[in-house]
Coordinates of C-alpha atoms and ligand atoms in Angstrom, one line a residue:
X422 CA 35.4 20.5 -39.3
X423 CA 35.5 24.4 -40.6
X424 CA 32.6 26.8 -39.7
X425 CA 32.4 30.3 -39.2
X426 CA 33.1 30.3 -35.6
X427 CA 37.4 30.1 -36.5
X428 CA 40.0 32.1 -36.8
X429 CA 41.3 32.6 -40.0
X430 CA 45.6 32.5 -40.4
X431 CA 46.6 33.9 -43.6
X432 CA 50.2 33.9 -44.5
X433 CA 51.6 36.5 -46.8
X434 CA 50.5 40.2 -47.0
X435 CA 51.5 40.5 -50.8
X436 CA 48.8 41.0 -53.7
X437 CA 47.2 37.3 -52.8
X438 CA 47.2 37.1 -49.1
X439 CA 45.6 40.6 -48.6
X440 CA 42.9 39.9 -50.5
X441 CA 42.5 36.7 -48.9
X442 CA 42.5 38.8 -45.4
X443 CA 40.0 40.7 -46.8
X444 CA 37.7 37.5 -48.4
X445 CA 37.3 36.0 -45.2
X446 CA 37.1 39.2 -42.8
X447 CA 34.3 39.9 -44.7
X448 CA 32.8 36.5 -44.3
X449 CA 32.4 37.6 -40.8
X450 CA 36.4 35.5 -39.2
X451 CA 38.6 36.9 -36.9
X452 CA 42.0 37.1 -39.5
X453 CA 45.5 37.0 -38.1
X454 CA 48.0 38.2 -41.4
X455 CA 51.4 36.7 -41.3
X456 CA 54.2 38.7 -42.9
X457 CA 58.3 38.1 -42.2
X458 CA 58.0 41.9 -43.4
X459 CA 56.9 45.0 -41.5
X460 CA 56.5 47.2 -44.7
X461 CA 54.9 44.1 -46.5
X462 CA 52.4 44.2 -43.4
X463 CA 51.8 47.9 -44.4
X464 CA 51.2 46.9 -48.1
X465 CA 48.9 44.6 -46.7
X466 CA 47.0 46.9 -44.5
X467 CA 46.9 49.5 -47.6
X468 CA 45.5 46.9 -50.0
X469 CA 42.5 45.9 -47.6
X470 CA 41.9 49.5 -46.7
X471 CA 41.9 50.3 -50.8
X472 CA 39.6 47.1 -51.4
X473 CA 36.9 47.9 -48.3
X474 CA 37.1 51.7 -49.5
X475 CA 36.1 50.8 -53.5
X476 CA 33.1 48.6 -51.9
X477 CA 32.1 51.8 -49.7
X478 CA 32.3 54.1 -52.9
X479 CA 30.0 51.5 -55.1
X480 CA 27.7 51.0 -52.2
X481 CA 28.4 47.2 -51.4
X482 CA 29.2 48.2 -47.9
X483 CA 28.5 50.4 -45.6
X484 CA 31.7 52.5 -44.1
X485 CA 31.0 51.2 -40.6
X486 CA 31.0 47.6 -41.8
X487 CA 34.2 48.4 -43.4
X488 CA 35.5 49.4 -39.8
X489 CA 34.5 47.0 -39.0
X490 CA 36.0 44.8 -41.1
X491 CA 39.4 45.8 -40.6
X492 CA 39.3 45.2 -37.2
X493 CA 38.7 42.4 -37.5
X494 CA 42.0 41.6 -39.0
X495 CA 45.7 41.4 -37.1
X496 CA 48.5 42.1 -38.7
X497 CA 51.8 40.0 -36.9
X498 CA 55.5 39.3 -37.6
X499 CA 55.1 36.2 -35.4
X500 CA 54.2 33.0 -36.2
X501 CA 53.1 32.3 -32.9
X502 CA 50.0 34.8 -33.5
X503 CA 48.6 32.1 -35.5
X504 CA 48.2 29.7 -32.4
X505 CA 44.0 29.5 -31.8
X506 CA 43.9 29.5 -36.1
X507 CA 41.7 26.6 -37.5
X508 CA 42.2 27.4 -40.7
X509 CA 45.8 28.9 -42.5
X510 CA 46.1 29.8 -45.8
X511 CA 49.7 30.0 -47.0
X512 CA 50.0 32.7 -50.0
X513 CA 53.9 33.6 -49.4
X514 CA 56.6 33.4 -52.1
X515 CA 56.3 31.2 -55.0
X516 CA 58.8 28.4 -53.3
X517 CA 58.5 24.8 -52.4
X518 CA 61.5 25.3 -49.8
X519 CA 60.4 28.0 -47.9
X520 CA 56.8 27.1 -47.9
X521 CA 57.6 23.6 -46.4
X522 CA 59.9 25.3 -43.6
X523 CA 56.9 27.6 -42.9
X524 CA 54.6 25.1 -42.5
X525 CA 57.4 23.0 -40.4
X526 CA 57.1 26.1 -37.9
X527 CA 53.2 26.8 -38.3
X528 CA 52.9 22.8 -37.0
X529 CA 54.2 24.2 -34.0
X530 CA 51.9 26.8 -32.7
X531 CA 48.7 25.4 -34.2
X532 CA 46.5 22.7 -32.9
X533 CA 46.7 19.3 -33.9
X534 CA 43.3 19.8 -36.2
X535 CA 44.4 22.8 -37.4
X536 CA 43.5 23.1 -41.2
X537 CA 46.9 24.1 -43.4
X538 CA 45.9 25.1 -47.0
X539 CA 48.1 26.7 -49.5
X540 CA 47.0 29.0 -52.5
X541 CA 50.3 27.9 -54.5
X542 CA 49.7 27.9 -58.6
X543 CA 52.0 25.8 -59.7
X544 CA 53.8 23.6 -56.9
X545 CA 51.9 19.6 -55.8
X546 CA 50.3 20.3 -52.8
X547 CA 50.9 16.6 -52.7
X548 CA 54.7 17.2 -52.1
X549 CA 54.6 20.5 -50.1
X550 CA 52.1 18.6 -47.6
X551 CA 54.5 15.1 -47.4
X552 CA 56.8 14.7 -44.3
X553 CA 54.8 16.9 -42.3
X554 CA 52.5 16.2 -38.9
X555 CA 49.1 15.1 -40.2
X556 CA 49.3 15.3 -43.9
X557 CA 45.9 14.7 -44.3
X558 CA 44.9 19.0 -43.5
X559 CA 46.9 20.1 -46.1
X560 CA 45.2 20.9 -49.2
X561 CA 44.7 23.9 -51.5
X562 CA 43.0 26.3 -51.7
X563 CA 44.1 27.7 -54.9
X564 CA 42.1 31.5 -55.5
X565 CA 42.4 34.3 -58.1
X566 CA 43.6 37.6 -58.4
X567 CA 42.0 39.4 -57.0
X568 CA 41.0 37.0 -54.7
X569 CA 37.7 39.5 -53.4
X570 CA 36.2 39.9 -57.5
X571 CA 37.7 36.7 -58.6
X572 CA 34.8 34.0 -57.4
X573 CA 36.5 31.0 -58.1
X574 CA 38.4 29.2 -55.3
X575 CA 40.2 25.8 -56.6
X576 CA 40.0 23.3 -53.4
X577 CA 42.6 21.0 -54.3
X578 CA 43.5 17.3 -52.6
X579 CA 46.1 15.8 -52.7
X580 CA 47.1 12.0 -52.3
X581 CA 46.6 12.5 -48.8
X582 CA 44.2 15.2 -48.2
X583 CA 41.0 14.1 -45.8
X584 CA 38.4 14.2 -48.5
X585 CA 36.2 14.8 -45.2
X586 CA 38.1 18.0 -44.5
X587 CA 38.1 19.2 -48.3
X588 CA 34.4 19.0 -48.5
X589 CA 34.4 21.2 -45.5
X590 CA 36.8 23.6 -47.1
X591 CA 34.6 23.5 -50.4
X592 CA 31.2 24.4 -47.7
X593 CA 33.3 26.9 -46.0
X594 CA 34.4 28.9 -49.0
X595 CA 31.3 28.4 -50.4
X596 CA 29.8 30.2 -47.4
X597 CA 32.7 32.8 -47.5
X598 CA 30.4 34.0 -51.4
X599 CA 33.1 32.2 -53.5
X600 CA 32.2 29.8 -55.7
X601 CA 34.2 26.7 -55.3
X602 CA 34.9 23.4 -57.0
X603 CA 37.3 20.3 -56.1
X604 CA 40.0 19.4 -58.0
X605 CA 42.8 16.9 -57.9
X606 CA 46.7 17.9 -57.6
X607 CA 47.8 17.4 -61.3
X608 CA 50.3 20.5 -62.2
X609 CA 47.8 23.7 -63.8
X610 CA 44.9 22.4 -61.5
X611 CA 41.9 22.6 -63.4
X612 CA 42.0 26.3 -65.1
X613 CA 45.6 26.7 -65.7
X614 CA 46.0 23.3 -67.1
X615 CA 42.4 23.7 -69.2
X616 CA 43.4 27.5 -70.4
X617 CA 46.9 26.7 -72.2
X618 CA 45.3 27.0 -76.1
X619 CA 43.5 30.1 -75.3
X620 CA 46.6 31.7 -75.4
X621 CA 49.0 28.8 -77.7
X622 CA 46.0 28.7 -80.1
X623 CA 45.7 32.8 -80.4
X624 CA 49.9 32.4 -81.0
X625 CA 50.1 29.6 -83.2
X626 CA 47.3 31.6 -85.7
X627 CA 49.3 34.6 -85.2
X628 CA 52.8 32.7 -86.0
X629 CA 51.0 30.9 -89.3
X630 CA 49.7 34.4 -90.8
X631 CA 46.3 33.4 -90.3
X632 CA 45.3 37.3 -89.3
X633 CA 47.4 39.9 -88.0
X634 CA 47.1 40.2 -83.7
X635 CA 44.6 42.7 -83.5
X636 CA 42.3 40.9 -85.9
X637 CA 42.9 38.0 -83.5
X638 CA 42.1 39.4 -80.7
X639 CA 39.3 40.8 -81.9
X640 CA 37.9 37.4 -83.4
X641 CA 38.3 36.4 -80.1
X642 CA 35.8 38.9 -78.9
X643 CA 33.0 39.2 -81.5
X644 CA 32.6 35.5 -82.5
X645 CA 33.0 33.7 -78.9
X646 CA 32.7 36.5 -76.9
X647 CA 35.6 36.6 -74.8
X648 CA 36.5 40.0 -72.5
X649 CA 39.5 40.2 -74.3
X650 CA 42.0 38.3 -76.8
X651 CA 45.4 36.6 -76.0
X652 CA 47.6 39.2 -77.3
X653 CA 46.0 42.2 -75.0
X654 CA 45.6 40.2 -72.2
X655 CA 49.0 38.5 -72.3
X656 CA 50.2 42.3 -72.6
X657 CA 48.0 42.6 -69.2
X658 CA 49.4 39.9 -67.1
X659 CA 53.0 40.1 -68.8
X660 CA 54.2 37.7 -71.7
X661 CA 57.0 36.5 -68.7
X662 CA 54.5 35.8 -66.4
X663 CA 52.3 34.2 -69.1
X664 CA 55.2 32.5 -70.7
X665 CA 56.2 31.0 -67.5
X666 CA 53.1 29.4 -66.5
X667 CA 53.0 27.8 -69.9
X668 CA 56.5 26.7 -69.5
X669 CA 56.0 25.0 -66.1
X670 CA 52.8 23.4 -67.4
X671 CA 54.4 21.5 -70.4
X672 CA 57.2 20.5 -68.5
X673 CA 55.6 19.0 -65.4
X674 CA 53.7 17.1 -67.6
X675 CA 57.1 16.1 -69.1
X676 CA 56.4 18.1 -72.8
X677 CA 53.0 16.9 -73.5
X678 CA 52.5 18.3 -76.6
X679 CA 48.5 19.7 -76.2
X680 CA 50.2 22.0 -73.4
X681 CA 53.2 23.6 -75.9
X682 CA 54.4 26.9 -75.7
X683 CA 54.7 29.6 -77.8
X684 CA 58.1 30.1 -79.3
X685 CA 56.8 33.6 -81.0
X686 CA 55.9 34.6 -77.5
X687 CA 59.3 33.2 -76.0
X688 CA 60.9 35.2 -78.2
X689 CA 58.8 38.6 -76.9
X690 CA 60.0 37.4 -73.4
X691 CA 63.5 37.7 -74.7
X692 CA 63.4 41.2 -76.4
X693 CA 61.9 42.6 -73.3
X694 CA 58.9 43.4 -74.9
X695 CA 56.9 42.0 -71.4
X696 CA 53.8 44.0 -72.4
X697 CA 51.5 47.0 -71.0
X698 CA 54.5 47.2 -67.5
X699 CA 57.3 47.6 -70.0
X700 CA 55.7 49.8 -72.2
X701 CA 55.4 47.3 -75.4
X702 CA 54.3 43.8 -75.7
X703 CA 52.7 42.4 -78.6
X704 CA 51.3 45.9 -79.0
X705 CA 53.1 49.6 -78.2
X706 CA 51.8 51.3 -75.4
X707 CA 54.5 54.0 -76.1
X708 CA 52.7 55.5 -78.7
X709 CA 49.1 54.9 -77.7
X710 CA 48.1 53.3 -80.7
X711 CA 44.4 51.6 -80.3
X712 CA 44.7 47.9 -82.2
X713 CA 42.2 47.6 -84.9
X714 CA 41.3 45.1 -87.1
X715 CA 41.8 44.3 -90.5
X716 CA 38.8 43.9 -92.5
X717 CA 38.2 42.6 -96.1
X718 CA 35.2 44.5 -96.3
X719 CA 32.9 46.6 -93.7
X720 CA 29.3 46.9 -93.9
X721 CA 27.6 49.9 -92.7
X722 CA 25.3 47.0 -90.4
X723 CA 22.5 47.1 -92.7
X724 CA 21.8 43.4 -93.9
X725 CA 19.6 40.7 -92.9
X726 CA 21.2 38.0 -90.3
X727 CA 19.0 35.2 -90.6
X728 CA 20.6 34.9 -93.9
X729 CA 23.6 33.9 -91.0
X730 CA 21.2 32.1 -88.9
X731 CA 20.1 30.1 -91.2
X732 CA 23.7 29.0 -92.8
X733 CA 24.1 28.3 -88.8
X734 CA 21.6 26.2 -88.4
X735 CA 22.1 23.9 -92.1
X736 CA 25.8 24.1 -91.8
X737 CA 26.0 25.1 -95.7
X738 CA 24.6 27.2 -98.4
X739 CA 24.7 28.0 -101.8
X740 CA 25.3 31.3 -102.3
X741 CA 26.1 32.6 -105.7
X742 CA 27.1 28.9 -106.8
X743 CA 29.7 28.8 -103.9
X744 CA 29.5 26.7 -100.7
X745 CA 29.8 29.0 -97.8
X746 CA 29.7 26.5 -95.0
X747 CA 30.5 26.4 -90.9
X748 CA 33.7 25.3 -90.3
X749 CA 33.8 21.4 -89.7
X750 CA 37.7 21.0 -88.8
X751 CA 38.7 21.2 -93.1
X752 CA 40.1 23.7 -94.6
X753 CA 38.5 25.6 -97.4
X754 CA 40.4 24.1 -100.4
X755 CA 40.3 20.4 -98.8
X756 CA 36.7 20.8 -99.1
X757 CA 36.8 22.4 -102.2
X758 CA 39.0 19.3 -104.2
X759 CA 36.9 16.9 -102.2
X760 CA 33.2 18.4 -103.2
X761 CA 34.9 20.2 -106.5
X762 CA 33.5 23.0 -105.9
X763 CA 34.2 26.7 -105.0
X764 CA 34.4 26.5 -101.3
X765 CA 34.1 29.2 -98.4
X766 CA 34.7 28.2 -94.5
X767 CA 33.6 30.9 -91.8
X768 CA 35.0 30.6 -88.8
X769 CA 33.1 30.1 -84.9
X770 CA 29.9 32.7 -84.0
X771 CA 28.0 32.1 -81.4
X772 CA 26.1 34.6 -81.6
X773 CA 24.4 35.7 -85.2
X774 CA 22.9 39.1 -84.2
X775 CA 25.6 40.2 -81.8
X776 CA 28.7 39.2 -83.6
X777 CA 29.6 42.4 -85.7
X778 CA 31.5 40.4 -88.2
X779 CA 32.1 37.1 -89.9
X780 CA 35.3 35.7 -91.0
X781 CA 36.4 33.2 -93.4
X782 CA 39.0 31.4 -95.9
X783 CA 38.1 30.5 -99.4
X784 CA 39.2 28.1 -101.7
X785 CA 39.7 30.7 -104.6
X786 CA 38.8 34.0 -106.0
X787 CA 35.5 33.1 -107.0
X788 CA 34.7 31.7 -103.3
X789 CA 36.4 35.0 -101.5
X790 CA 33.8 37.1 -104.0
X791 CA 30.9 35.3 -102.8
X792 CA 32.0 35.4 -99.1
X793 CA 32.1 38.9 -99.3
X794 CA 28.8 39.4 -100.9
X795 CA 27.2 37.1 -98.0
X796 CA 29.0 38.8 -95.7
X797 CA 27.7 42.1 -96.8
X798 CA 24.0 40.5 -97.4
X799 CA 24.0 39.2 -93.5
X800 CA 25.3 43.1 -92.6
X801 CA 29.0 42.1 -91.2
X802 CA 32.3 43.1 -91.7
X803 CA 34.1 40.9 -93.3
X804 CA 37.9 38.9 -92.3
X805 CA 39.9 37.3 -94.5
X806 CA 41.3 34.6 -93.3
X807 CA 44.6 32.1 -94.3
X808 CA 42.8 28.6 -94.8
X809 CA 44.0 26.5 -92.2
X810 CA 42.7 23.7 -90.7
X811 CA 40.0 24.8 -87.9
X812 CA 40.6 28.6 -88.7
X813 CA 41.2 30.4 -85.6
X814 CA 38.2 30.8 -83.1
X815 CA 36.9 27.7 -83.9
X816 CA 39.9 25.7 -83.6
X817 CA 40.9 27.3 -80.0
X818 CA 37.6 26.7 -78.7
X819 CA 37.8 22.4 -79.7
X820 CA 41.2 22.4 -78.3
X821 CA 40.0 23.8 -75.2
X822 CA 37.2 21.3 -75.3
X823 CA 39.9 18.8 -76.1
X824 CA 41.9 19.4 -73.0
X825 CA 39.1 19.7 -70.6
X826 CA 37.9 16.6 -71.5
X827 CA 41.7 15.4 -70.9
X828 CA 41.1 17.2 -67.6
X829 CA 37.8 15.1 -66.9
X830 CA 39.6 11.8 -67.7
X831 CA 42.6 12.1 -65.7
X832 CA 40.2 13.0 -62.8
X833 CA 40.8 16.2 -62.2
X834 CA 37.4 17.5 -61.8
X835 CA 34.0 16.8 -63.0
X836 CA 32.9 18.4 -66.6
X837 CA 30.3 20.4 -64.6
X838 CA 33.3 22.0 -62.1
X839 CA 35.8 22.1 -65.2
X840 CA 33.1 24.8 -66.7
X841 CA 32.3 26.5 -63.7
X842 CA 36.4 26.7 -63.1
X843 CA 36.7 28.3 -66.2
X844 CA 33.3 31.0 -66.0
X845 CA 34.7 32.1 -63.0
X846 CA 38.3 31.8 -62.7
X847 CA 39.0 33.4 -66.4
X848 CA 35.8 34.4 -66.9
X849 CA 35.0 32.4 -70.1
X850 CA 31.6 33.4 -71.6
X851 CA 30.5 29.3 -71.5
X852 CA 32.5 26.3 -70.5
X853 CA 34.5 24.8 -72.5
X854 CA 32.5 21.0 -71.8
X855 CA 29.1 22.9 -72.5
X856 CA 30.1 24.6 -75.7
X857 CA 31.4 21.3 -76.7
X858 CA 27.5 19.3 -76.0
X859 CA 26.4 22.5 -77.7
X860 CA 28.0 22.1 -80.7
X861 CA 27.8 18.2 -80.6
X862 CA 30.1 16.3 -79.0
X863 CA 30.5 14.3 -82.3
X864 CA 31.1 17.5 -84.7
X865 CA 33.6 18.2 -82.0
X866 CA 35.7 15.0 -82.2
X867 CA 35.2 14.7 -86.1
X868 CA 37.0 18.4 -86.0
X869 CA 39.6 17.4 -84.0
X870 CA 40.4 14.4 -86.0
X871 CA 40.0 16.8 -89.1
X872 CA 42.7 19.1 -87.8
X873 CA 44.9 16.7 -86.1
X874 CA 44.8 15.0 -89.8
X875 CA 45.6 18.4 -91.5
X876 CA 47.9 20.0 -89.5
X877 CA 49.4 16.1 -89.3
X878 CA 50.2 16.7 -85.5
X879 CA 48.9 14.2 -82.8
X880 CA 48.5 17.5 -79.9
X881 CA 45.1 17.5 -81.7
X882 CA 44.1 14.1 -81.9
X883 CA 40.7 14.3 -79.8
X884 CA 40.9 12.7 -76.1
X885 CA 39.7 9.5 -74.8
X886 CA 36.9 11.4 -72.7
X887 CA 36.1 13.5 -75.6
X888 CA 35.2 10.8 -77.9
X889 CA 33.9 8.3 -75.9
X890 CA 31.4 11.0 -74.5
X891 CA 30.6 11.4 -78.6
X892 CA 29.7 7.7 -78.7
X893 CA 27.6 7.4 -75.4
X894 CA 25.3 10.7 -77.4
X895 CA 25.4 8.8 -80.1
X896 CA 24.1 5.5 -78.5
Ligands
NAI1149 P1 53.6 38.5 -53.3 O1 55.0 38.5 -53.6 O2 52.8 39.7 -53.6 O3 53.5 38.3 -51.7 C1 54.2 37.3 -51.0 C2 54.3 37.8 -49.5 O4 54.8 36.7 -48.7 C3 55.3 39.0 -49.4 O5 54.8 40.0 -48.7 C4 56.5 38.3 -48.6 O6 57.1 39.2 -47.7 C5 55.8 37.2 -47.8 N1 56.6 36.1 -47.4 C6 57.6 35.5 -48.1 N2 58.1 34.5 -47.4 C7 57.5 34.5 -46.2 C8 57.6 33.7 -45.0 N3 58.5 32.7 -44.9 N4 56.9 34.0 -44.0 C9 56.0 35.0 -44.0 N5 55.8 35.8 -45.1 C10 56.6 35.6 -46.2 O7 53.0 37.2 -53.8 P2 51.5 36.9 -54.3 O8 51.3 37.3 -55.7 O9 50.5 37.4 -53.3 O10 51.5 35.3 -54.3 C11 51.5 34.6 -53.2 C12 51.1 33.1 -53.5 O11 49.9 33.0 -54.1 C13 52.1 32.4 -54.3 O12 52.2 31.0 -53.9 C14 51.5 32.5 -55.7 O13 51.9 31.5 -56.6 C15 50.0 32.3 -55.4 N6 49.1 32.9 -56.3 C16 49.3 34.1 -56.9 C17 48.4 34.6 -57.8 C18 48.7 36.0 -58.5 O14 48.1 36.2 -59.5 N7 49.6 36.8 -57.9 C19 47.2 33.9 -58.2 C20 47.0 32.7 -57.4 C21 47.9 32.2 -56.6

């Protein structure tokens, strides 16, 4: 079993393995780094020495514990420097082949109960474990970048991982400060699998008009609270990075439609436009220009908000003979030609007195007037929206609801890891499970069904999980 007492092999000096060194050096483990690269070693080195140095200067360590740290860790072109490891983590290059002839080498030098754990994203740890000595050690051990902020660690089994062993992992990195949960090997794992509509959700709105991409991202912001939208973080990581992990999602799960791409961003991809490191993505970073929003109306923050709170809480009111109501999956001017009446839908807030705006579709000119008027009564800005089913914040969050619970059935993890995964591996503001209870898991599937029937496309027809969950809450 793992404990403290072993040496740690990591495998890879690049961006993941460093910090990897550096994660378990600190945990208090003798670390042997693995490069085929002498100046990738020195990357390696440079990388630890910048990470220990930024604790120093914010006081998390002291600078002899950061000595002492770094010697603590080896830096070797041989594999053979790995033979007293108990524990390897493979974070090399990105490819099935050469991983499985490194491990076919490692099996070698390392003891028969050597632990042998790769951090790939995207390859079955299933098939990079088969044909090799004692396929029951491998597993993953799938962390985030940067693996010492980054708290989430994925510990991934798969057919033939000892579920013995993976606890063990799961204690071990627990003890190593991270916070880990178990997952199966399905392609995505749990958070890249759970995360595609953040960003096809943000695209789709953006590719139907719904708001311009600033407004977006900022919706994304305000009215769930997320760090950042999809545009400016896909500008971050790189649409072709982005794009590809969508891409290899959807087709290892042979084009299931919930996981679809973005053609709009695709299309970025191919004009070059790769974001912030190419100077331009869905925003120019040539010309400095600060995205802002587009409102219908701002308010100067004077207003009362439990005029919000309490629309929040009934779900409608009547204000200035219009129904301004929380969005229940319906558009605006479905609602309206079913109720016959004016009709204004506000999209997702979770949180009345911090969100700084509200935004809506409405059914006609009448119902846009009397949005605005609520809007500046509850002391928001106001966004127009295009009426579409779900609007945008609102429909992104039951799609990510939709596919965690799709997560949950297919055994992938429990609801209580998928929303720890996704706190700490994208640093979601609530999980996606929780905010689903929250809102009522049968509001939630009735939604889904609503959009699924609007939109007339079965990628948001609510899961199996999802809605049997809704009738066990309903029992
Ligand atoms: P990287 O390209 O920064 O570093 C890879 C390192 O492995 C290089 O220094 C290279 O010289 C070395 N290497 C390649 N083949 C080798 C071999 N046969 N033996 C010894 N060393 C070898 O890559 P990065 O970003 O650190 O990714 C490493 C792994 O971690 C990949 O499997 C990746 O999918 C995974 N990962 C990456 C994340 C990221 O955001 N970069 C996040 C989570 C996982």
């Amino acid at each position: 079993m793992l404990n403290k007492d072993l040496i740690v092999g990591v495998c890879g000096a690049g961006a993941m393995g460093a910090g990897i060194a550096q994660v378990a050096a600190q945990a208090g483990h003798r670390v042997i780094v693995l490069d085929q690269f002498d100046d990738a070693l020195g990357r390696g080195r440079d990388t630890l020495a910048k990470g220990l140095a930024a604790l120093v200067k914010r006081g998390k360590i002291a600078e002899s514990d950061a000595n002492e740290i770094s010697a603590r860790c080896e830096w070797s072109l041989d594999v053979d420097a790995l033979s007293d490891a108990g524990l390897i983590i493979e974070a090399i290059v990105e490819n099935s082949e050469v991983k499985r002839a490194l491990f076919q080498q490692i099996e070698t030098v390392v003891s028969g109960d050597a632990v042998i754990a790769t951090n790939t994203s995207s390859l079955s740890v299933t098939a990079l474990a088969s044909g090799h000595k004692n396929p029951g050690r491998y597993m993953g051990l799938h962390f985030f970048n940067p693996a010492p902020v980054m708290k989430l660690v994925e510990v991934v089994s798969g057919a033939e991982t000892d579920a013995a062993l993976a606890a063990s992992a799961l204690e071990l990195m627990k003890s190593w400060g991270k916070t880990a949960v178990m997952a199966r090997d399905v392609p995505g794992f749990i958070v890249n699998r759970v995360a595609r509509p953040f960003y096809s959700e943000g695209w789709r709105a953006l590719e139907e008009g719904a708001a311009d991409a600033a407004t977006i991202d900022f919706l994304y912001r305000d009215l769930a609270g997320f760090r950042m939208g999809p545009f400016e973080l896909g500008d971050l990581i790189g649409h072709d990075i982005n794009t590809a992990a969508a891409k290899s999602v959807y087709d290892a799960y042979f084009g299931r439609t919930r996981f679809t791409p973005s053609l709009m961003q695709a299309q970025l991809v191919a004009a070059g436009r790769l974001g912030r490191k190419s100077g331009r993505g869905v925003y120019s970073y040539e010309e400095k220009e600060t995205p802002t929003p587009t409102f219908a109306a701002s308010s100067g923050g004077q207003g009362d908000v439990l005029l919000l709170e309490d629309l929040l809480v009934k779900g409608w009111i009547d204000h200035h003979g219009v129904r301004i109501m929380k969005c229940d999956g319906r558009p605006a001017g479905r609602v309206a030609a079913e109720m016959k009446t004016p009709v204004a839908v506000l999209d997702f807030i979770r949180d009345p007195e911090a969100a700084t705006a509200i935004a809506f579709a409405a059914s006609n000119d009448k119902a846009k007037e009397a949005a605005l008027s609520f809007a500046a009564a509850c002391g928001k800005n106001a966004v127009a929206l295009k009426d579409r089913a779900g609007l945008v914040v609102f429909r992104t969050l039951l799609q990510l609801a939709n596919c965690a619970g799709d997560a949950v059935r297919d055994e992938v993890a429990s609801p209580d890891a998928v929303d720890v995964a996704m706190m700490n591996g994208v640093n979601y503001p609530f999980g996606p499970i929780a905010w689903a209870r929250g809102e009522g898991l049968g509001h939630v599937v009735d939604a889904l069904d609503a959009v699924a029937e609007e939109c007339g496309e079965a990628m948001y027809r609510p899961g199996e999980w999802l809605r049997a969950a809704a009738r066990r809450g309903l029992l």
